[in-house]
Coordinates of C-alpha atoms in Angstrom, one line a residue:
X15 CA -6.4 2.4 -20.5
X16 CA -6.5 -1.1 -20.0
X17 CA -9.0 -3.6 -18.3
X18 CA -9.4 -7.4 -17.6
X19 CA -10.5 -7.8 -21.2
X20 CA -7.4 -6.7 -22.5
X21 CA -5.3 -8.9 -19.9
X22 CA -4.4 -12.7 -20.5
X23 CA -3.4 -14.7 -17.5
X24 CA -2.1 -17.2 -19.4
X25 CA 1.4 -15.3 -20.1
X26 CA 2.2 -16.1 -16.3
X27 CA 0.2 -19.0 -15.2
X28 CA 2.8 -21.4 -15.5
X29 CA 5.3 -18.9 -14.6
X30 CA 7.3 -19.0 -11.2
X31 CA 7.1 -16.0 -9.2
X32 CA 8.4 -15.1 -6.5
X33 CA 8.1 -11.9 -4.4
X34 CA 11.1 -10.2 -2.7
X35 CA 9.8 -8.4 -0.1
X36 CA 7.1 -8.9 2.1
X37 CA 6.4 -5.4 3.3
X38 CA 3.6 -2.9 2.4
X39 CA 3.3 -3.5 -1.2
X40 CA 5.1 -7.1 -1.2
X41 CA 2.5 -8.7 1.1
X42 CA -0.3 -7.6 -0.9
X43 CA 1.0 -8.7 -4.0
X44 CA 1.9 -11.7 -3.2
X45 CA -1.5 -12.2 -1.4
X46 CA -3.5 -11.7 -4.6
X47 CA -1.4 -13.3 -6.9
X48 CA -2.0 -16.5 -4.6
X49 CA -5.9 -15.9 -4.3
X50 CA -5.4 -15.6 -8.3
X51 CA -4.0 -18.9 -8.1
X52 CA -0.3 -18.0 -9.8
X53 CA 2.6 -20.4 -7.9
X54 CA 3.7 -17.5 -6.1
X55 CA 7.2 -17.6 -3.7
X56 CA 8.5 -14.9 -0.9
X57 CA 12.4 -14.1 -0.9
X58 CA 13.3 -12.3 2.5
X59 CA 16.8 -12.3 4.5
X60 CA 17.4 -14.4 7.0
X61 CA 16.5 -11.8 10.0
X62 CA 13.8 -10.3 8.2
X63 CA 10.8 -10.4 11.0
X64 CA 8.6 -10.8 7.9
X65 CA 9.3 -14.6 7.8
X66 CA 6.6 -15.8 10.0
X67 CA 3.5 -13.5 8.4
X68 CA 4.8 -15.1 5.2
X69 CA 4.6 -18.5 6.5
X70 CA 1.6 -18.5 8.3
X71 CA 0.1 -17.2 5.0
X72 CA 1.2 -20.3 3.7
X73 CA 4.1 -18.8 1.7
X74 CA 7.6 -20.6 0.8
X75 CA 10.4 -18.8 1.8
X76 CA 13.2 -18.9 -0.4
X77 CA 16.7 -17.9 0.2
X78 CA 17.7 -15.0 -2.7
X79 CA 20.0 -17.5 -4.7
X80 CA 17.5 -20.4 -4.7
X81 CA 14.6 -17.7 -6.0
X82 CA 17.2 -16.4 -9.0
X83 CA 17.9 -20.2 -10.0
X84 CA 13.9 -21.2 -9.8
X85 CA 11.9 -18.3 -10.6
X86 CA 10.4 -16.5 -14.1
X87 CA 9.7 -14.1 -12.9
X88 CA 11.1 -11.8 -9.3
X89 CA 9.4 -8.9 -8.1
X90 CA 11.3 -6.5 -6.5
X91 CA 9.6 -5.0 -3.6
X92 CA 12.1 -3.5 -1.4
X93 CA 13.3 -0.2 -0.5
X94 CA 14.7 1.6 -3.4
X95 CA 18.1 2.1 -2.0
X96 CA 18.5 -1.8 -1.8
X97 CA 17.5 -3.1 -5.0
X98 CA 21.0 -1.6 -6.5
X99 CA 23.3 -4.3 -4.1
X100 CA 20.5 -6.8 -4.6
X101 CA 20.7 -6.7 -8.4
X102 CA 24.5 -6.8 -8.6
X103 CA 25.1 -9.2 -6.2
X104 CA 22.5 -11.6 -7.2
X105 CA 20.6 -11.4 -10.2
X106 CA 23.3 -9.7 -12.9
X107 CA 25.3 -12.6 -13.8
X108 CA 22.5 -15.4 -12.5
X109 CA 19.4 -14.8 -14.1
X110 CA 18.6 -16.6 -16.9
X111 CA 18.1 -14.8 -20.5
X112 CA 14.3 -14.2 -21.2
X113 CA 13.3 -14.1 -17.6
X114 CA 11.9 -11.4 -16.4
X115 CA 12.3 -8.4 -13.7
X116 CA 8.9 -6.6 -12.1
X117 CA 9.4 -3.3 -10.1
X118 CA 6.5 -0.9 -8.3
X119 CA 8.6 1.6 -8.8
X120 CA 11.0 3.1 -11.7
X121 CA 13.7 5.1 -9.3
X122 CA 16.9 2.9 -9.7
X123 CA 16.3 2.0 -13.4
X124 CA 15.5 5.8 -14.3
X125 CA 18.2 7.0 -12.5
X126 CA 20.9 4.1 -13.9
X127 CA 21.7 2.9 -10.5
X128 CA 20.3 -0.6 -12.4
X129 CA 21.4 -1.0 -15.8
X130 CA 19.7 -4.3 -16.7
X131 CA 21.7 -6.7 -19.1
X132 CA 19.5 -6.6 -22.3
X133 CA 18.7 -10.5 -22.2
X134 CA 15.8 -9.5 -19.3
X135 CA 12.3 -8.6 -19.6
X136 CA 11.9 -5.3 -17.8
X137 CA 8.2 -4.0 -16.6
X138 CA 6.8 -1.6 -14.2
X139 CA 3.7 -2.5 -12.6
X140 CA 2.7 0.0 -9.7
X141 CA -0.7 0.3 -8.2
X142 CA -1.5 3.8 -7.1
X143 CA -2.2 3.1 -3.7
X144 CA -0.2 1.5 -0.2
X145 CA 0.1 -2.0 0.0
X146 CA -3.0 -2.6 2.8
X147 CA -5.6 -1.0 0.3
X148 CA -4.1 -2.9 -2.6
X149 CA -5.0 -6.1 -0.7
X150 CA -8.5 -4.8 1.0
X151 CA -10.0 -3.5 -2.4
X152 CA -8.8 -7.4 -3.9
X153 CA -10.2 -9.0 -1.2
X154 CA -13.3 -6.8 -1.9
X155 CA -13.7 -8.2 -5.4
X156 CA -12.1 -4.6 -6.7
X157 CA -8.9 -3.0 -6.9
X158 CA -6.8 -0.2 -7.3
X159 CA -5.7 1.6 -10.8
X160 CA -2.1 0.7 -11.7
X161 CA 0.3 2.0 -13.9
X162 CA 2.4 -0.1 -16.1
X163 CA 5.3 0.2 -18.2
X164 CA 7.8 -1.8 -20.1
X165 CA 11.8 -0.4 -20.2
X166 CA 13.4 -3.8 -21.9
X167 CA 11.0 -6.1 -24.1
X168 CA 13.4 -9.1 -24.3
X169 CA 10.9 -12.1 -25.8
X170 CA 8.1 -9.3 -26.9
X171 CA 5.8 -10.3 -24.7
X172 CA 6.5 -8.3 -21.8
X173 CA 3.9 -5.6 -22.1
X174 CA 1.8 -8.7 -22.2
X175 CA 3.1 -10.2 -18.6
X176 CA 2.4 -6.6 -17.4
X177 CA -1.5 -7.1 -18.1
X178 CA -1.5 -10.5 -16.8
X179 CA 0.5 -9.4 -13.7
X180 CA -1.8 -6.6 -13.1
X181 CA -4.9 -8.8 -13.5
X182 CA -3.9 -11.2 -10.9
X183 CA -3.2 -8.2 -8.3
X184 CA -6.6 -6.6 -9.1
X185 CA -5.8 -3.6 -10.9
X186 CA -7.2 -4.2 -14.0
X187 CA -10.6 -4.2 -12.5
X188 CA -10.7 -0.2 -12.4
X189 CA -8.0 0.4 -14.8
X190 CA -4.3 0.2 -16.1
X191 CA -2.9 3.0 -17.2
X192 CA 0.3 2.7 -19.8
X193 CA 3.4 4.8 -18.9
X194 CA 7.4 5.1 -19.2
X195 CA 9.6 4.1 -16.0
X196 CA 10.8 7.9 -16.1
X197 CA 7.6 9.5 -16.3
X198 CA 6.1 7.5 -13.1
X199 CA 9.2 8.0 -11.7
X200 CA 9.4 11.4 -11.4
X201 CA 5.6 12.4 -11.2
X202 CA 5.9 9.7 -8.4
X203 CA 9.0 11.9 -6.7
X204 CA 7.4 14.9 -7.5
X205 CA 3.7 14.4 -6.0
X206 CA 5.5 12.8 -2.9
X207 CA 7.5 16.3 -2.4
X208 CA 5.7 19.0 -3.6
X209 CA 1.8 17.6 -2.4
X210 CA 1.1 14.8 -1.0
X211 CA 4.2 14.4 1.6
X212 CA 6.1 17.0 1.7
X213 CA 3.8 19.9 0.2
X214 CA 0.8 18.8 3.0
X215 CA 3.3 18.3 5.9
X216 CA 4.6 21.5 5.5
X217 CA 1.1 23.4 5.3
X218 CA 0.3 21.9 8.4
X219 CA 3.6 22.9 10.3
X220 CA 3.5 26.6 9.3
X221 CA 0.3 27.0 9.8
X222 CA 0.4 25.3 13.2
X223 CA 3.1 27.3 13.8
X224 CA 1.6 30.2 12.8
X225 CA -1.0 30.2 15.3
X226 CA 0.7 29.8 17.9
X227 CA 3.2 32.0 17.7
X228 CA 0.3 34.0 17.4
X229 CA -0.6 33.1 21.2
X230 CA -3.9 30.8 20.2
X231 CA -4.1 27.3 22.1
X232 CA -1.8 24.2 20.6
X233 CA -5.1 22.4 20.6
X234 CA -6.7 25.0 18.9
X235 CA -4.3 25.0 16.3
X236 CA -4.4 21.1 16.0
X237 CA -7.8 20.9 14.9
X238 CA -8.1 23.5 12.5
X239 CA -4.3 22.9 10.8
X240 CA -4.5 19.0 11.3
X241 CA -7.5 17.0 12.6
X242 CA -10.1 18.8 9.9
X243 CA -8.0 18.2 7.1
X244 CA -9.7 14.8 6.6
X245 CA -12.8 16.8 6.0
X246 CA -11.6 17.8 2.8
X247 CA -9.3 15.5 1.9
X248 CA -12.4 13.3 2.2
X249 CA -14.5 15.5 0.2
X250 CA -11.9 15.8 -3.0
X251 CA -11.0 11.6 -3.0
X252 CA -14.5 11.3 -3.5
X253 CA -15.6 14.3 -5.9
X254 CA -12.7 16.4 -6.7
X255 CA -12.1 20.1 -5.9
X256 CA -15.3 21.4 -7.1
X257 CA -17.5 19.2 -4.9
X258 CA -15.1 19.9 -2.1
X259 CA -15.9 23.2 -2.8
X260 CA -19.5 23.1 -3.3
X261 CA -19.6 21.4 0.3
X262 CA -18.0 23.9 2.8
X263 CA -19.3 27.4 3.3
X264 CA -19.4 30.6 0.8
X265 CA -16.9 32.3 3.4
X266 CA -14.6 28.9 3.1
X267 CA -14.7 29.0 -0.5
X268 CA -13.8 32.5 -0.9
X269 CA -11.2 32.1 0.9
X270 CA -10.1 29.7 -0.8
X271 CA -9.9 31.1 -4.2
X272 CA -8.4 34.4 -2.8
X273 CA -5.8 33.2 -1.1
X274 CA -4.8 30.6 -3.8
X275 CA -5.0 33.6 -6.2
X276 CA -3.2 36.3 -3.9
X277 CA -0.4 33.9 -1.9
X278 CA -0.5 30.6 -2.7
X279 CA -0.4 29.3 -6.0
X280 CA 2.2 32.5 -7.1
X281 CA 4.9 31.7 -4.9
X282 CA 4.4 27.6 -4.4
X283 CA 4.1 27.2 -8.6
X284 CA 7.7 29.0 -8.5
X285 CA 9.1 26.4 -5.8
X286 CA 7.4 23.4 -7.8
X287 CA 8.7 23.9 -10.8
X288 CA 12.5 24.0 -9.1
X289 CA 11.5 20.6 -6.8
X290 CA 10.6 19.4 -10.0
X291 CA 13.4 20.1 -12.0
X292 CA 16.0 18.5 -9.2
X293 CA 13.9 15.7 -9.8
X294 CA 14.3 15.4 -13.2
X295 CA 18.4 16.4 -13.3
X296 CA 19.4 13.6 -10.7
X297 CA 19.9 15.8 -8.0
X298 CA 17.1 14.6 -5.5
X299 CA 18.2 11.2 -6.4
X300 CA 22.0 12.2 -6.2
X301 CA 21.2 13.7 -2.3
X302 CA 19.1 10.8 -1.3
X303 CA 21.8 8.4 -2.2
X304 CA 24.6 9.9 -0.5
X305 CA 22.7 10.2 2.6
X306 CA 22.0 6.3 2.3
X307 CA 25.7 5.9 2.0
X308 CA 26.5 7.7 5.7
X309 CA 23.3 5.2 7.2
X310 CA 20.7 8.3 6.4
X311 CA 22.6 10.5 8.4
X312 CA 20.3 13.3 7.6
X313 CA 17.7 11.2 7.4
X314 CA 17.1 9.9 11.0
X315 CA 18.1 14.0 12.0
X316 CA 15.0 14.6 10.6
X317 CA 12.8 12.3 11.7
X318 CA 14.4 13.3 15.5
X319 CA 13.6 17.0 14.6
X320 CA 10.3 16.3 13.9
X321 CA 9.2 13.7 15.8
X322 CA 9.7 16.2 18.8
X323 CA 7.6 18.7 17.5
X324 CA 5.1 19.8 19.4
X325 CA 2.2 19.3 17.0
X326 CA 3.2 16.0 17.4
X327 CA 2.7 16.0 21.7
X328 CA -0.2 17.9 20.9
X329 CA -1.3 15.8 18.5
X330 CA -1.5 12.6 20.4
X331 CA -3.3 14.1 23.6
X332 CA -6.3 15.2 21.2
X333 CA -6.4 12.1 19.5
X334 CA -6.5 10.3 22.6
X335 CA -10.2 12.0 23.2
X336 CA -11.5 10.6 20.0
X337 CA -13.4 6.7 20.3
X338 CA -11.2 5.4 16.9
X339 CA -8.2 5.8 18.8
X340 CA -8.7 5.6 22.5
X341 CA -7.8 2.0 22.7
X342 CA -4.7 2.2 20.6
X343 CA -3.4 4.8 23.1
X344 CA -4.1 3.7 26.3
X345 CA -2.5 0.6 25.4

């Protein structure tokens, strides 16, 4: 682990940045880096409807050839299945030797859609957390934990940059933790799919499903496969499972033990350990590109699928009858 103590500003306080991207994470970083006073410069194309925020945060927006000729340093923070053209088209033959490349993420240098010449710097610096809470927790004089990781160490100072980088966005408050761009790239895939995204999403479905299939209510079903999961979501972000479980009732947690035991973690430890391994032999990668290359054609089919669902009709009438949402809705 690494903290501010261990971090040196100095390897990029004369250094020109500049962010590409102004989304979720490229906001915030750029935000702290400014607050961390680091000459710090927003690349975005010519439609983006980014520009404006970026400007009235008092940001210069540079045009992507201007940012390759000026900058140090360029942080890549767009969508993985655009850094590829951006790299090729732009920064290949145009960067200057030494200078150096950040990502948040490790997908297109793990899976060689980037191979880097070896005259750049390449790091990884990705806080564990969306873009909004990397800024709130900054703003808050904290942060969010970050891992870090250098793939090409050009003038040996890169892992040095890292800290420095990850300083100035706050993350070395709580703590950096030091990685490979293929192991936070695939733990990163695989925690998406299996848990966190895909795993949770899919809980709630069936077991929405489940119920009412079953003939109970929709409603019913919404609050107790849905709207109580923050209840214990809640409860392990702050304590982990055991205090989770030393919160709800005795007939809660036997439950819970007996149908992780008896269902649950036999069958879904069989299914992770295939999600992972098409993680880790290129084929999630492999599908995801393709689709990209016929405009997400399968994409955008499931997001209609599933944006039609009904949990989803049901879900925004119940919302509606709760005071944190009602003016959101009505308007």
């Amino acid at each position: 682990m690494f903290y501010d103590n261990d971090c040196n500003v100095n390897f990029i306080k004369n250094k020109i940045i500049t962010v590409i991207g102004y989304g979720s994470q490229g906001h915030a970083h750029a935000l702290n880096l400014k607050d961390s006073n680091i000459e710090t410069f927003i690349c975005l194309k010519e439609e983006s409807k980014s520009i404006n925020k970026a400007k009235n945060a008092g940001f210069k927006i540079l045009k992507i050839e201007d940012a390759v000729n000026v900058s140090d340093i360029l942080v890549i923070l767009i969508p993985d299945e655009e850094q590829k053209s951006l790299y090729y088209n732009y920064i290949e033959n145009k960067f200057k030797k030494g200078k150096t490349l950040i990502f948040a993420h490790g997908f297109n240098i793990h899976f060689k859609q980037i191979i880097p010449k070896n005259q750049f710097n390449i790091i990884l610096v990705a806080p564990k957390a969306p873009g909004h809470t990397v800024r709130s927790t900054f703003q808050e004089k904290n942060g969010v934990p970050a891992l870090i990781a250098v793939y090409q160490d050009y003038d040996k100072n890169s892992l040095n940059i890292a800290l420095a980088y990850a300083k100035c966005i706050g993350s070395s408050r709580v703590g950096l933790i030091l990685t490979t761009f293929k192991d936070e790239t695939e733990t990163d895939l695989f925690g998406e799919q299996s848990v966190l995204c895909g795993g949770v999403s899919s809980l709630i479905i069936c077991g929405f499903e489940t119920l009412v299939e079953a003939g109970y209510s929709p409603e019913l079903a919404y609050f107790e496969c849905l709207h109580e999961l923050k209840l214990i979501v809640d409860l392990i972000y702050e304590g982990g499972l055991q205090d989770m479980r030393y919160s709800i009732s005795n007939t809660a947690e036997f439950g819970d033990y007996l149908i992780s035991e008896n269902y649950y973690y036999i069958v879904f430890k069989k299914k992770m350990k295939k999600i992972l391994n098409n993680i880790q032999n290129g084929e999630f990668a492999k599908n995801f590109l393709l689709d990209k290359s016929v405009n997400f054609l399968k994409l955008n089919s499931f997001r209609t699928k599933y944006q039609n669902h009904l949990i989803e009709h049901v879900g925004k009438k119940i919302r509606s009858m709760f005071s944190w949402n009602y003016k959101k809705i009505i308007h």
